[in-house]
mmCIF file of C-alpha atoms in Angstrom:
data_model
loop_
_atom_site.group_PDB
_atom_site.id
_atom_site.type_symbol
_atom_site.label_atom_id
_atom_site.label_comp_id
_atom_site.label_asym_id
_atom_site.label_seq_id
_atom_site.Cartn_x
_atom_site.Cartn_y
_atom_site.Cartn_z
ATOM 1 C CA UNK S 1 105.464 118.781 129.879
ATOM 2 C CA UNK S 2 107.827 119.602 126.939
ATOM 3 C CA UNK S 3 105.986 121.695 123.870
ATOM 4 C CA UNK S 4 108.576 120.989 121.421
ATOM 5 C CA UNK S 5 106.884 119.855 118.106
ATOM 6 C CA UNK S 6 110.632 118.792 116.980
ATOM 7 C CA UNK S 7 112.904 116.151 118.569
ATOM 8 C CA UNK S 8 116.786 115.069 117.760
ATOM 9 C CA UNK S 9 118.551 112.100 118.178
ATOM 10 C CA UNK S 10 122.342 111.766 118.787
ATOM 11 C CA UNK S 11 123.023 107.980 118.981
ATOM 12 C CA UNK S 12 126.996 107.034 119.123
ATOM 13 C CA UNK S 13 127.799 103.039 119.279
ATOM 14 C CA UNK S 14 130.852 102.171 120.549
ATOM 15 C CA UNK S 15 132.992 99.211 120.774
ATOM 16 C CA UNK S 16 131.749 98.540 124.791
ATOM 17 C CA UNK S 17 128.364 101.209 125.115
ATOM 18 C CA UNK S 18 126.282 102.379 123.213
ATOM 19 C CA UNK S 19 125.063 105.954 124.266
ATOM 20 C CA UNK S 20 122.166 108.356 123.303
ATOM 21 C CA UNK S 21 120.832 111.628 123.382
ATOM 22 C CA UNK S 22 117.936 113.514 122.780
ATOM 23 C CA UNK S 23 116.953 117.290 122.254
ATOM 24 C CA UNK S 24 114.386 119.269 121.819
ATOM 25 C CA UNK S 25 114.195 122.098 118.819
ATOM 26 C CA UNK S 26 115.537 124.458 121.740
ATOM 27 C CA UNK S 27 118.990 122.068 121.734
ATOM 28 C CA UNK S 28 117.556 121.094 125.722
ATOM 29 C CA UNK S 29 118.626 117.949 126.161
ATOM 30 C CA UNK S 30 115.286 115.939 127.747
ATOM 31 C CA UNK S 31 117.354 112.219 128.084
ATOM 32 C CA UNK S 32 120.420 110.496 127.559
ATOM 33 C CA UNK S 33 120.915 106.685 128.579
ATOM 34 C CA UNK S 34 124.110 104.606 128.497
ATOM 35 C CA UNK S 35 124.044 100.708 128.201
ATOM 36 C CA UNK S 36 127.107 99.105 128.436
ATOM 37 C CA UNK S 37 127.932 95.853 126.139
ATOM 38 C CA UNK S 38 130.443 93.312 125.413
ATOM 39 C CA UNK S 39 131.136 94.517 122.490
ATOM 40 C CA UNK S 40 129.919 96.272 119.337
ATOM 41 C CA UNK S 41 126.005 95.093 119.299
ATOM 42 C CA UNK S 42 123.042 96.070 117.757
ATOM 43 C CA UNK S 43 121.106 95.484 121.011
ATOM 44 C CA UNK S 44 122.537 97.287 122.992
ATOM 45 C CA UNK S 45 122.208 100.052 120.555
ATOM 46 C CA UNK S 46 118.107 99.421 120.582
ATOM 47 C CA UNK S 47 118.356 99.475 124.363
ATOM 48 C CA UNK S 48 119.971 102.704 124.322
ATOM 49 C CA UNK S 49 117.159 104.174 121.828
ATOM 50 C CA UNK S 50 114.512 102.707 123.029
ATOM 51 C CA UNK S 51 115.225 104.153 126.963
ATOM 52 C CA UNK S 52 116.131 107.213 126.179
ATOM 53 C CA UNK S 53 113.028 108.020 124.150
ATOM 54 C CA UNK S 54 110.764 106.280 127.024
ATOM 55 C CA UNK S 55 112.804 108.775 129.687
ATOM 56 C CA UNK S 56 111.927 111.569 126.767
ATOM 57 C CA UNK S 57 107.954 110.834 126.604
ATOM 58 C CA UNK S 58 108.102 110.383 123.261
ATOM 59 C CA UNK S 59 107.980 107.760 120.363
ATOM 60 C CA UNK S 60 110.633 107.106 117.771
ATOM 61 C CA UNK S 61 107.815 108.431 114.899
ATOM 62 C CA UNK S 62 108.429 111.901 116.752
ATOM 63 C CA UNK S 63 111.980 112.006 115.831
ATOM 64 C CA UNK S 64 112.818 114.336 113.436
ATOM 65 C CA UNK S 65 116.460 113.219 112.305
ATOM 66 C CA UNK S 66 118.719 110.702 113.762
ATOM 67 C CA UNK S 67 122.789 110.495 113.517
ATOM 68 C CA UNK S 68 124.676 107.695 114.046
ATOM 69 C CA UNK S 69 128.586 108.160 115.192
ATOM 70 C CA UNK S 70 130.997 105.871 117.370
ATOM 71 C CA UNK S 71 133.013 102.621 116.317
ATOM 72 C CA UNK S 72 129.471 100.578 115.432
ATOM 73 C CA UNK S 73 128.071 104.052 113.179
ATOM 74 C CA UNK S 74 127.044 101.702 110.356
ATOM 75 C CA UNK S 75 124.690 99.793 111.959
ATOM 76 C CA UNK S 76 122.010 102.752 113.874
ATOM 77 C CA UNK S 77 119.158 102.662 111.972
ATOM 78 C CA UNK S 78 117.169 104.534 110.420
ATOM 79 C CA UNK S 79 119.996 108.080 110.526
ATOM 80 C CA UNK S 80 119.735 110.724 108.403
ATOM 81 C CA UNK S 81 123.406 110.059 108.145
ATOM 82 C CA UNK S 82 126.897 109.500 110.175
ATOM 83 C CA UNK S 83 129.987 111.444 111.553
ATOM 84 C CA UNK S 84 132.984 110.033 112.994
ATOM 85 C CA UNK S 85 133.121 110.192 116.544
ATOM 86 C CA UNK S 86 135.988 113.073 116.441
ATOM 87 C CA UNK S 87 133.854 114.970 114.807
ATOM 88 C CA UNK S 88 131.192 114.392 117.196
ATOM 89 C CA UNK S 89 133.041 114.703 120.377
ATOM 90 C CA UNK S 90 134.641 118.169 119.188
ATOM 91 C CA UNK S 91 130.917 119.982 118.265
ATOM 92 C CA UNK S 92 129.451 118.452 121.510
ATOM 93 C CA UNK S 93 132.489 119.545 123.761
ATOM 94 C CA UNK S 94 132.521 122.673 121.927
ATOM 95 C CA UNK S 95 128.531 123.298 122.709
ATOM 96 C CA UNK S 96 129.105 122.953 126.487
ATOM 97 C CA UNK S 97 132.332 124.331 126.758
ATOM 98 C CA UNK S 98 133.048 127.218 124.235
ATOM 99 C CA UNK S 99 136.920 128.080 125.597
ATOM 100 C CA UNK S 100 138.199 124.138 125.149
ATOM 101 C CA UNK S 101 140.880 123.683 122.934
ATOM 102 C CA UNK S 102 141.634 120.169 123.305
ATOM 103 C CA UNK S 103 139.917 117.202 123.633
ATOM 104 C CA UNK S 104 141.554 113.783 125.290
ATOM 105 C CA UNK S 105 138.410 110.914 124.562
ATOM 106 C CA UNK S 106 139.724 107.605 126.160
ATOM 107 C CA UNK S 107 137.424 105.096 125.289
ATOM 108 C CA UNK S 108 136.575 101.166 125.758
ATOM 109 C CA UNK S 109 138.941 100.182 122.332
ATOM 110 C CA UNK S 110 140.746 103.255 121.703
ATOM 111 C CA UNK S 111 141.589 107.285 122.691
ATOM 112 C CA UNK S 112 141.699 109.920 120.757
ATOM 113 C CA UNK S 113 143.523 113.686 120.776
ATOM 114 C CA UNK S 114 141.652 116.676 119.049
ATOM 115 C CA UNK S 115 142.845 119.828 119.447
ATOM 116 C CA UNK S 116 139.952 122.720 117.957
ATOM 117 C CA UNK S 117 140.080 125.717 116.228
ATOM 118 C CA UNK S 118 138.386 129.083 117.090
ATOM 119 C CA UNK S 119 135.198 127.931 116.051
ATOM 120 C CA UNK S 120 135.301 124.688 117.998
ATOM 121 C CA UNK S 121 135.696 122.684 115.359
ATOM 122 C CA UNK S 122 138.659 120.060 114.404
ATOM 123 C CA UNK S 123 141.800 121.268 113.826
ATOM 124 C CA UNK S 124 144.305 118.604 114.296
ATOM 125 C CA UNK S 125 143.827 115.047 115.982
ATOM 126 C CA UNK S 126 145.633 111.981 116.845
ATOM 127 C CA UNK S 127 144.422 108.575 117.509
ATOM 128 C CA UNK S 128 145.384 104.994 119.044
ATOM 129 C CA UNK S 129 143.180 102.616 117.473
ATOM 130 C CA UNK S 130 145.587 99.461 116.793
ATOM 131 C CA UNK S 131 146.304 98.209 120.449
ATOM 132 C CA UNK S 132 144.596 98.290 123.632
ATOM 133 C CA UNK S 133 147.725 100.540 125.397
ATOM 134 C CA UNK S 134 145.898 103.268 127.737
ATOM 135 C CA UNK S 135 142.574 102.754 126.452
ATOM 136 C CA UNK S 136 139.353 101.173 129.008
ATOM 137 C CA UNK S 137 140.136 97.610 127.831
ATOM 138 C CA UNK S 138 144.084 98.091 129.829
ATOM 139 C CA UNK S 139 142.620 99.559 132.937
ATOM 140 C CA UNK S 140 140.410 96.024 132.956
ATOM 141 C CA UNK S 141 143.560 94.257 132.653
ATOM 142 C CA UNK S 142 144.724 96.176 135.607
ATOM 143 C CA UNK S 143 141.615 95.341 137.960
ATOM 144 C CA UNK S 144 141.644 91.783 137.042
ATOM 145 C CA UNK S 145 145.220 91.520 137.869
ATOM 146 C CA UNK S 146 144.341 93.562 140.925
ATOM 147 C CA UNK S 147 141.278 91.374 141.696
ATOM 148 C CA UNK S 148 139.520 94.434 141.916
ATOM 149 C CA UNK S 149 136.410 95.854 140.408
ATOM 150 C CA UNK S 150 136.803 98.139 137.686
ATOM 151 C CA UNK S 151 135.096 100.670 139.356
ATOM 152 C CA UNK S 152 137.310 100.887 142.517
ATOM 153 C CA UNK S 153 140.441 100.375 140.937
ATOM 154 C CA UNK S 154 141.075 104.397 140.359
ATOM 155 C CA UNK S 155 140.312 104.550 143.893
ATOM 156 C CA UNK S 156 142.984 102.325 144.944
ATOM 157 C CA UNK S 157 145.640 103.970 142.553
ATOM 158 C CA UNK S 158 144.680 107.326 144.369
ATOM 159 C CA UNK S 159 145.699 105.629 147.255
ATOM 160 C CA UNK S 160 149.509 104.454 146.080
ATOM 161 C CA UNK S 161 152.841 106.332 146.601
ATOM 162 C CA UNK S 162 155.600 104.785 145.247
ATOM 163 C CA UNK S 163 156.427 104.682 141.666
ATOM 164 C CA UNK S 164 157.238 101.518 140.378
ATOM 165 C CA UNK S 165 158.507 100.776 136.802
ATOM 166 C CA UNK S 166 156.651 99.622 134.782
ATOM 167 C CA UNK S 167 158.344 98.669 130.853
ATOM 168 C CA UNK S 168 155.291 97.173 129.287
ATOM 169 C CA UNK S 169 152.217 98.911 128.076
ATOM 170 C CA UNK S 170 151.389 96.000 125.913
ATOM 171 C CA UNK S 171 147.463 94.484 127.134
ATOM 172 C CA UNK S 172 149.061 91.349 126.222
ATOM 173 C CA UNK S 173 152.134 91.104 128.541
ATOM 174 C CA UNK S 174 151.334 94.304 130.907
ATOM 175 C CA UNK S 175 148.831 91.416 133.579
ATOM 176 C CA UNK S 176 152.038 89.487 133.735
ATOM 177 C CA UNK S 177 154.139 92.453 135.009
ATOM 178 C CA UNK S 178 151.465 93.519 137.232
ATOM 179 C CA UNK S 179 151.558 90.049 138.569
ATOM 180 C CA UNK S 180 155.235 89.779 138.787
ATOM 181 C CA UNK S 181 155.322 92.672 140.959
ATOM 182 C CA UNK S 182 152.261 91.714 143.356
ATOM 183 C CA UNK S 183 154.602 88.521 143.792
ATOM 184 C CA UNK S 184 157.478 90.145 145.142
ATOM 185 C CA UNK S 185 155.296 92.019 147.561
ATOM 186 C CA UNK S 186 154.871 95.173 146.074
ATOM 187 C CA UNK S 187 151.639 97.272 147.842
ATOM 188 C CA UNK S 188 148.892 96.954 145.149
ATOM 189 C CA UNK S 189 148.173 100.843 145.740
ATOM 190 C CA UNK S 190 151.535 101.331 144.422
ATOM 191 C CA UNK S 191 151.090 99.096 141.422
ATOM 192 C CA UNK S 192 147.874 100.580 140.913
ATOM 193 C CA UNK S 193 148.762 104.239 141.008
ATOM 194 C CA UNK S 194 152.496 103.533 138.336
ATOM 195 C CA UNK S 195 150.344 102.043 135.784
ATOM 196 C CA UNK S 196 148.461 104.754 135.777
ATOM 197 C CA UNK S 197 151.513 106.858 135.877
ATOM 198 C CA UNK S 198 152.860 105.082 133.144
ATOM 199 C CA UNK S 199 149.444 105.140 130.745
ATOM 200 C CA UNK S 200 149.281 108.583 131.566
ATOM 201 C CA UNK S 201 153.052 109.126 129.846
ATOM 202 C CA UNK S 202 151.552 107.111 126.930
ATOM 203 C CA UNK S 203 148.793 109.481 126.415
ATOM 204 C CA UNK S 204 150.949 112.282 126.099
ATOM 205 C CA UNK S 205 152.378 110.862 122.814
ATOM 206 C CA UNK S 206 149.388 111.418 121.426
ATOM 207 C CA UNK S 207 148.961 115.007 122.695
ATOM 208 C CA UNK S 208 152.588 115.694 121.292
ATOM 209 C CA UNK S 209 151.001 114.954 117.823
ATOM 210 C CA UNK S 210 148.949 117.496 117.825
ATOM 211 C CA UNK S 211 150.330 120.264 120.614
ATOM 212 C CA UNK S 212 149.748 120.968 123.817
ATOM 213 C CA UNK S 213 146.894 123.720 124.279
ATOM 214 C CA UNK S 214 145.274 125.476 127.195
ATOM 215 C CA UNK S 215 141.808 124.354 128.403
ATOM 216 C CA UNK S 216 141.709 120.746 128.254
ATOM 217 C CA UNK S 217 138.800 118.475 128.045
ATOM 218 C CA UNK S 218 138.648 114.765 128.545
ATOM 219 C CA UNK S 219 135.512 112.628 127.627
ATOM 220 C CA UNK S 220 134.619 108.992 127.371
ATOM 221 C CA UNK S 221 134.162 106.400 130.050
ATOM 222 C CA UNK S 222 137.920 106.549 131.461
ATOM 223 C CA UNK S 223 137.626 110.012 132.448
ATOM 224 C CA UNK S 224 135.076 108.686 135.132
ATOM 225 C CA UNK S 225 138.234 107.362 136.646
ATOM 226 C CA UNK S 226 139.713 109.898 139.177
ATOM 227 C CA UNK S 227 142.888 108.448 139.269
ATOM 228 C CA UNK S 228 143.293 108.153 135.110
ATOM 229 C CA UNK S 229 142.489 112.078 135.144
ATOM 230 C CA UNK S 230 144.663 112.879 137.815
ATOM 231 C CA UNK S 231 147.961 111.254 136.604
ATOM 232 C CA UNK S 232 147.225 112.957 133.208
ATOM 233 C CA UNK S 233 146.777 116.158 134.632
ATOM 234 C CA UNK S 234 150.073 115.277 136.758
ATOM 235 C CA UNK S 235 151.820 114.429 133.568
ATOM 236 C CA UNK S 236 150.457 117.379 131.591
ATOM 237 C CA UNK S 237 151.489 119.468 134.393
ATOM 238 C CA UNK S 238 148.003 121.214 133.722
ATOM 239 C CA UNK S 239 144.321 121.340 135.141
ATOM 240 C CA UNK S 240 141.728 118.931 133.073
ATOM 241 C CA UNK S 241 137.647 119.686 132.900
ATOM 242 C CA UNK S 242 135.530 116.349 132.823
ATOM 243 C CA UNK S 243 132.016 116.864 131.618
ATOM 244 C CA UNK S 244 129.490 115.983 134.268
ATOM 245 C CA UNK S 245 128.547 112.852 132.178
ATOM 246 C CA UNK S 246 131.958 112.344 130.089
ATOM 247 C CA UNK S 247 130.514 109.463 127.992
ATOM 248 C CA UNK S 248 127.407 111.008 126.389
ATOM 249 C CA UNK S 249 129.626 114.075 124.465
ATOM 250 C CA UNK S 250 129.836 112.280 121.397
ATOM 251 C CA UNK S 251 126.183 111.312 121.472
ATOM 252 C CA UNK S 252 125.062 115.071 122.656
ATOM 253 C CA UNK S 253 127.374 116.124 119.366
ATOM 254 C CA UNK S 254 125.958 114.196 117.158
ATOM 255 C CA UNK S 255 122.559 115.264 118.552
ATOM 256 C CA UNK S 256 123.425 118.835 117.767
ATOM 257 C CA UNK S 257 124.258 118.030 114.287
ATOM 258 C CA UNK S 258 121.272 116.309 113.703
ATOM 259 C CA UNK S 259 119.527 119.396 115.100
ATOM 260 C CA UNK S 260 121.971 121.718 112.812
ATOM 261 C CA UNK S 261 121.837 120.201 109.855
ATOM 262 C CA UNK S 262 117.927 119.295 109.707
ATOM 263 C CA UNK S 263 116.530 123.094 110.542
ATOM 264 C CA UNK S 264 119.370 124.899 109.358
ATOM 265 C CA UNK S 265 119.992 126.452 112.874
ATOM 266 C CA UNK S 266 123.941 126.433 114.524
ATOM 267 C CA UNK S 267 123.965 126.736 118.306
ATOM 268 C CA UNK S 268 127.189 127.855 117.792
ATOM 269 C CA UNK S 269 128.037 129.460 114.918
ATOM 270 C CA UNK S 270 130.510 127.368 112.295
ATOM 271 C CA UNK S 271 131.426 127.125 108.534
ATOM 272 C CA UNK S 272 129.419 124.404 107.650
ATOM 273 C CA UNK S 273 131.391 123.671 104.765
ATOM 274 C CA UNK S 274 135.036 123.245 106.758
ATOM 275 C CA UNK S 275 133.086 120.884 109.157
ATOM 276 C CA UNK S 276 132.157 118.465 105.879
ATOM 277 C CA UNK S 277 135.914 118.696 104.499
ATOM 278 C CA UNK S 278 136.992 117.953 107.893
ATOM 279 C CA UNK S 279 134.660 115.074 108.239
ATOM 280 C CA UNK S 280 136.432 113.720 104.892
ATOM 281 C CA UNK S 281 139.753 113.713 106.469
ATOM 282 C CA UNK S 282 139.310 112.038 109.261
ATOM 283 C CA UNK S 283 136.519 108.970 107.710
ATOM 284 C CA UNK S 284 140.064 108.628 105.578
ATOM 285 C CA UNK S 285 141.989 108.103 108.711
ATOM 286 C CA UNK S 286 139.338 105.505 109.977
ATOM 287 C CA UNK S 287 139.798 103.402 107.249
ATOM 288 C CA UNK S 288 140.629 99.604 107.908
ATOM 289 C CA UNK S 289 144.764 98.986 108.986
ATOM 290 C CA UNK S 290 146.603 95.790 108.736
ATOM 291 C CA UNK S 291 147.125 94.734 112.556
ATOM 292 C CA UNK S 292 149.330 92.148 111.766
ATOM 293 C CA UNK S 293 151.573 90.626 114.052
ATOM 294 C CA UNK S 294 154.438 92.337 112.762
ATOM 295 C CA UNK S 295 153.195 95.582 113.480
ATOM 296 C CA UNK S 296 152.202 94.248 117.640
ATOM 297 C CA UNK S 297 155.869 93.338 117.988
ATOM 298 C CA UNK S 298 157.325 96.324 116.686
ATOM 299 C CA UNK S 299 155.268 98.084 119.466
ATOM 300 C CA UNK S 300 156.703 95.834 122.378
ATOM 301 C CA UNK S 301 159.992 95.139 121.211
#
């Protein structure tokens, strides 16, 4: 039975899950749950809370701070307050693994870059937000093209040899390439296995933004895919660490801070006031973008 008198909450809604996490005052984490959504919903988000405190033994009265992160931040209740999700995923990747120095998050609507400093904390970061290129959302447009399950089409791509082109990393018009070149025969393995070649390439854009560095970790629910981490690693030309539970790091962060910030205490030690001006920077670089059509067609043309 757990003797902690003090309990944190790390709760990080994203646009397709919406994880949490829970430590003790001894920064043990005692649950974590994932429930996976359409989209951003406030639901889901209750489902997450309200199973990870029933896998915890506790009640939500026992909580002693709360912070809310991810694409939905602004709608967890009841938080003492909210970080981006770069911020998040950089302290909780930090935590568990002291010696990263970059972070690749690939997520349901979007993937992120952060490279961090010697204190594990954010020094530089890049983002896709405004298209669905080599984020979760394109590797469903692969599977459905596939007629695959999500889940086994990393599998499959493991199993492909040849490298096709493929031009288009548009979600719009990629399904009608993939299906283009499943009608003139082509072994779905191989189609499989070049667009994950070719999202791979894509991601290194975004590494390029902020440099290359030496011990690489990748979070969020695409690194569960074995073939989306091994054509990055084959692209990067260099070995990647997944968390055992990839999707829960920016929940476990913001868990932390909640534990950091409400006793005082750093698990790892930090300037607390570079990790506020940091947080400034990038809520700037979150704020609303035109995605006009415009702007789409520039991307594909």
């Amino acid at each position: 039975m757990n003797t902690s008198t003090a309990y944190f909450m790390g709760v990080d809604l994203g646009s397709t899950t919406a994880k949490t996490v829970i430590l003790d005052d001894n920064a043990k984490v005692l649950s974590a749950c994932i429930v996976q959504m359409g989209a951003v919903s406030q639901r889901g988000m209750e489902q997450a809370v309200e199973s990870a405190l029933e896998s915890a033994g506790i009640g939500k009265q026992d909580l002693s701070y709360i912070i809310g992160t991810g694409y939905g931040r602004r709608l967890v209740q009841g938080v003492g307050r909210t970080f981006t999700e770069i911020t998040c995923h950089a302290r909780g990747v930090a935590a568990m693994f002291p010696e990263a120095e970059l972070v690749i998050d690939i997520g349901g609507q979007d993937s992120k870059v952060i490279a961090l400093d010697g204190q594990g904390l954010v020094d530089n970061f890049a983002m896709n937000d405004r298209c669905a290129s080599g984020t979760g959302r394109f590797y469903e447009v692969l599977a459905r093209a596939l007629e695959c399950d999500i889940a086994e089409v990393g599998a499959l791509a493991m199993q492909g040899s040849k490298d096709l082109e493929v031009s288009s990393m548009c979600a719009t018009f990629a399904e009608t390439e993939i299906i283009s070149l499943l009608a003139e025969g082509r072994n779905p393995a191989d189609v499989a296995a070049s667009v994950h070649s070719a999202i791979a390439q894509r991601a290194l854009g975004l590494v390029a933004q902020v440099g290359k560095r030496s011990t690489i970790i990748m979070t969020g629910g695409v690194a569960k895919n074995p073939a989306a981490v091994h054509f990055l690693e084959k692209a990067l030309k260099q070995k990647i660490q997944v968390p055992k539970d990839p999707q829960i790091m920016g929940a476990y962060g913001a868990a932390l801070l909640a534990l950091e910030l409400s006793t005082g205490r750093q698990i790892t030690e930090y300037d607390t006031a570079k990790i506020e001006t940091l947080e400034k920077k990038v809520e700037a670089a979150f704020q609303p973008k035109n995605r006009s059509l415009p702007d789409c067609m520039k991307c594909t043309s």
